[in-house]
PDB file of C-alpha atoms in Angstrom:
ATOM      1  CA  MET F 284      14.017  53.693 -16.980  1.00  0.00           C
ATOM      2  CA  THR F 285      15.044  50.732 -19.184  1.00  0.00           C
ATOM      3  CA  GLY F 286      13.360  48.277 -16.803  1.00  0.00           C
ATOM      4  CA  LEU F 287      10.167  50.319 -16.712  1.00  0.00           C
ATOM      5  CA  GLU F 288      10.028  50.578 -20.544  1.00  0.00           C
ATOM      6  CA  LYS F 289      10.698  46.833 -20.873  1.00  0.00           C
ATOM      7  CA  PHE F 290       8.006  46.000 -18.361  1.00  0.00           C
ATOM      8  CA  ALA F 291       5.445  48.239 -20.069  1.00  0.00           C
ATOM      9  CA  SER F 292       6.241  46.952 -23.484  1.00  0.00           C
ATOM     10  CA  GLN F 293       5.883  43.317 -22.296  1.00  0.00           C
ATOM     11  CA  HIS F 294       2.416  44.181 -21.007  1.00  0.00           C
ATOM     12  CA  GLY F 295       1.225  45.690 -24.191  1.00  0.00           C
ATOM     13  CA  VAL F 296       1.800  49.407 -23.530  1.00  0.00           C
ATOM     14  CA  GLU F 297       2.539  51.151 -26.824  1.00  0.00           C
ATOM     15  CA  ARG F 298       3.242  54.621 -25.521  1.00  0.00           C
ATOM     16  CA  LEU F 299       4.398  56.212 -22.252  1.00  0.00           C
ATOM     17  CA  VAL F 300       3.506  59.723 -21.263  1.00  0.00           C
ATOM     18  CA  VAL F 301       5.009  61.821 -18.445  1.00  0.00           C
ATOM     19  CA  ASN F 302       4.395  65.288 -17.064  1.00  0.00           C
ATOM     20  CA  ALA F 303       7.989  66.192 -16.362  1.00  0.00           C
ATOM     21  CA  ALA F 304       9.539  68.826 -14.286  1.00  0.00           C
ATOM     22  CA  ARG F 305      10.992  71.504 -16.550  1.00  0.00           C
ATOM     23  CA  ASP F 306      14.582  70.767 -15.388  1.00  0.00           C
ATOM     24  CA  ALA F 307      14.129  67.025 -16.236  1.00  0.00           C
ATOM     25  CA  VAL F 308      13.328  67.580 -19.885  1.00  0.00           C
ATOM     26  CA  GLY F 309      16.951  67.040 -20.898  1.00  0.00           C
ATOM     27  CA  PHE F 310      17.065  63.729 -19.013  1.00  0.00           C
ATOM     28  CA  TYR F 311      14.038  62.427 -20.774  1.00  0.00           C
ATOM     29  CA  GLY F 312      15.238  63.707 -24.109  1.00  0.00           C
ATOM     30  CA  ALA F 313      18.512  61.865 -23.752  1.00  0.00           C
ATOM     31  CA  LEU F 314      16.442  58.699 -23.318  1.00  0.00           C
ATOM     32  CA  GLY F 315      14.524  59.149 -26.523  1.00  0.00           C
ATOM     33  CA  TRP F 316      11.406  60.946 -25.180  1.00  0.00           C
ATOM     34  CA  THR F 317       9.715  63.607 -27.295  1.00  0.00           C
ATOM     35  CA  ALA F 318       8.046  66.780 -26.050  1.00  0.00           C
ATOM     36  CA  VAL F 319       4.479  67.192 -27.161  1.00  0.00           C
ATOM     37  CA  GLU F 320       3.502  70.088 -24.999  1.00  0.00           C
ATOM     38  CA  ALA F 321       6.453  72.208 -23.991  1.00  0.00           C
ATOM     39  CA  GLY F 322       4.698  75.088 -22.359  1.00  0.00           C
ATOM     40  CA  GLY F 323       3.948  75.478 -18.684  1.00  0.00           C
ATOM     41  CA  ASP F 324       5.759  74.268 -15.597  1.00  0.00           C
ATOM     42  CA  ASN F 325       5.367  70.540 -16.394  1.00  0.00           C
ATOM     43  CA  PRO F 326       6.017  69.731 -20.125  1.00  0.00           C
ATOM     44  CA  VAL F 327       4.365  66.641 -21.445  1.00  0.00           C
ATOM     45  CA  LEU F 328       6.667  64.094 -23.062  1.00  0.00           C
ATOM     46  CA  THR F 329       5.953  60.796 -24.720  1.00  0.00           C
ATOM     47  CA  LYS F 330       7.926  57.704 -25.816  1.00  0.00           C
ATOM     48  CA  GLU F 331       6.678  55.080 -28.275  1.00  0.00           C
ATOM     49  CA  LEU F 332       7.484  51.496 -27.295  1.00  0.00           C
ATOM     50  CA  ARG F 333       7.705  48.238 -29.153  1.00  0.00           C
ATOM     51  CA  THR F 334       5.288  45.723 -27.729  1.00  0.00           C
ATOM     52  CA  GLY F 335       5.905  42.013 -27.151  1.00  0.00           C
ATOM     53  CA  PRO F 336       8.335  39.815 -25.299  1.00  0.00           C
TER      54      PRO F 336
END
């Protein structure tokens, strides 16, 4: 995940969004992701990134 976030940041991505499996929410939360839509089978989580090198 760190490599993905670094790559995205270096390419100007400011925010990542994922439709996570319900049982993966804890995994993403531990990595700093925030739930924006917690209902349903696949909660939506986001993570803001710093852009640049």
